[in-house]
C-alpha positions as a printed Julia matrix, in Angstrom:
147×3 Matrix{Float64}:
  50.54  104.94  142.46
  50.66  104.86  146.22
  47.57  107.03  146.44
  45.71  104.73  144.13
  46.31  101.62  146.24
  45.42  103.56  149.39
  42.09  104.47  147.82
  41.39  100.85  146.98
  42.13   99.93  150.61
  39.66  102.54  151.84
  36.98  100.92  149.7
  37.51   97.62  151.5
  37.04   99.23  154.88
  33.53  100.34  153.97
  32.44   96.81  152.99
  29.96   95.14  155.3
  29.82   91.53  156.47
  30.19   89.25  159.46
  33.35   88.93  161.47
  34.72   85.54  162.39
  33.71   86.1   166.01
  30.1    86.83  165.04
  29.99   83.67  162.94
  31.39   81.57  165.79
  28.8    82.96  168.21
  26.02   82.1   165.75
  27.37   78.55  165.33
  27.57   78.13  169.12
  23.97   79.29  169.58
  22.75   76.9   166.88
  24.7    74.07  168.52
  23.15   74.75  171.92
  19.65   74.9   170.45
  20.22   71.63  168.58
  21.53   69.94  171.74
  18.28   70.81  173.51
  15.83   70.37  170.63
  16.9    67.0   169.21
  16.38   64.93  172.41
  13.05   66.68  173.01
  11.94   65.84  169.48
  13.0    62.2   169.89
  10.96   61.9   173.1
   7.98   63.46  171.32
   8.28   60.91  168.49
   8.53   58.03  170.99
   5.44   59.25  172.83
   3.52   59.5   169.55
   4.45   55.94  168.55
   3.57   54.72  172.06
   0.15   56.37  171.8
  -0.41   54.63  168.45
   0.42   51.27  170.06
  -1.91   51.95  172.99
  -4.74   52.79  170.62
  -4.03   49.6   168.67
  -4.13   47.52  171.86
  -7.48   49.03  172.86
  -8.86   48.43  169.36
  -7.62   44.83  169.45
  -9.28   44.39  172.85
 -12.57   45.66  171.4
 -12.27   43.18  168.55
 -11.54   40.37  171.02
 -14.67   41.33  172.98
 -16.81   41.38  169.83
 -15.49   37.93  168.93
 -16.25   36.7   172.45
 -19.82   37.98  172.15
 -20.25   35.84  169.02
 -18.34   32.69  170.03
 -18.13   32.81  173.86
 -14.38   32.25  173.77
 -11.2    34.25  173.26
  -9.34   31.24  171.86
  -8.22   30.67  168.29
  -7.88   34.35  167.32
  -4.19   34.2   166.43
  -2.82   33.26  163.01
  -3.58   29.64  162.14
  -6.25   29.36  164.83
  -3.66   29.39  167.62
  -4.34   30.72  171.1
  -1.25   32.94  171.19
   1.08   34.67  168.74
   0.43   37.1   165.94
  -3.22   38.16  165.79
  -5.2    36.97  162.8
  -6.13   39.26  159.93
  -9.64   39.58  161.38
  -8.2    41.16  164.52
  -5.72   43.42  162.7
  -7.81   44.39  159.68
  -7.63   48.18  160.19
  -4.81   48.37  162.73
  -1.48   49.67  161.45
   1.38   50.02  163.93
   4.9    50.23  162.54
   7.04   50.57  165.66
   5.52   47.88  167.89
   4.91   44.16  167.47
   1.36   43.32  168.51
   0.71   39.83  169.87
  -1.85   37.8   171.72
   0.24   36.63  174.66
  -2.25   34.32  176.29
  -5.81   33.46  175.34
  -8.11   31.0   177.04
 -11.85   30.55  176.87
 -12.39   33.39  179.36
  -9.2    35.49  179.44
  -6.67   37.09  177.14
  -3.59   39.29  177.32
  -2.57   41.5   174.41
   1.01   42.76  174.19
   2.74   45.58  172.3
   6.51   45.08  172.21
   8.74   47.88  170.86
  10.64   47.02  167.7
  14.29   47.91  167.14
  14.89   51.52  166.24
  13.36   54.62  167.76
  11.12   52.77  170.22
  13.81   50.42  171.56
  14.86   53.08  174.09
  11.32   54.06  175.09
  10.93   54.21  178.86
   7.61   52.35  178.8
   8.92   49.25  177.03
   6.39   46.46  176.54
   2.76   47.36  177.22
  -0.12   44.96  177.86
  -3.88   44.98  178.27
  -6.02   42.06  179.39
  -9.68   41.06  179.27
 -10.39   42.91  182.54
  -9.05   46.12  181.01
  -5.93   46.14  183.19
  -3.2    48.08  181.41
   0.46   47.67  182.3
   3.78   49.09  181.15
   7.32   49.32  182.45
   6.33   52.46  184.39
   3.08   53.31  186.13
   2.36   56.41  184.02
   2.79   54.77  180.61
  -0.95   54.58  180.03
């Protein structure tokens, strides 16, 4: 009987698998990769959303200029014919930006300022913050290299 149990023990020794140490090393490597990759991915997502907002601001500016060519004023292009606030449907017809609030900050007969303000969530910690563009094409952000 003793020989029989010894033989069964020898069978276990020939089994293959991972040791606890090998598993812990693999978990540590995955943890290190995740610690580096996740913040990089979040910055990439923020930059993508920021680029979408910049494109929307430029498109809104083009629409404002087309309206000015027809009416000779930048006024009354916000909702309800107001000079500032949420842009009217005519301005935003094809513009879809989920992570920024687009507004007409100031519009007069000859000038305007368009603003993209980050909404709560992913963009709230974006280094560029609120971005603007005006009728002269001047683009601003929290940092000089945002545009």
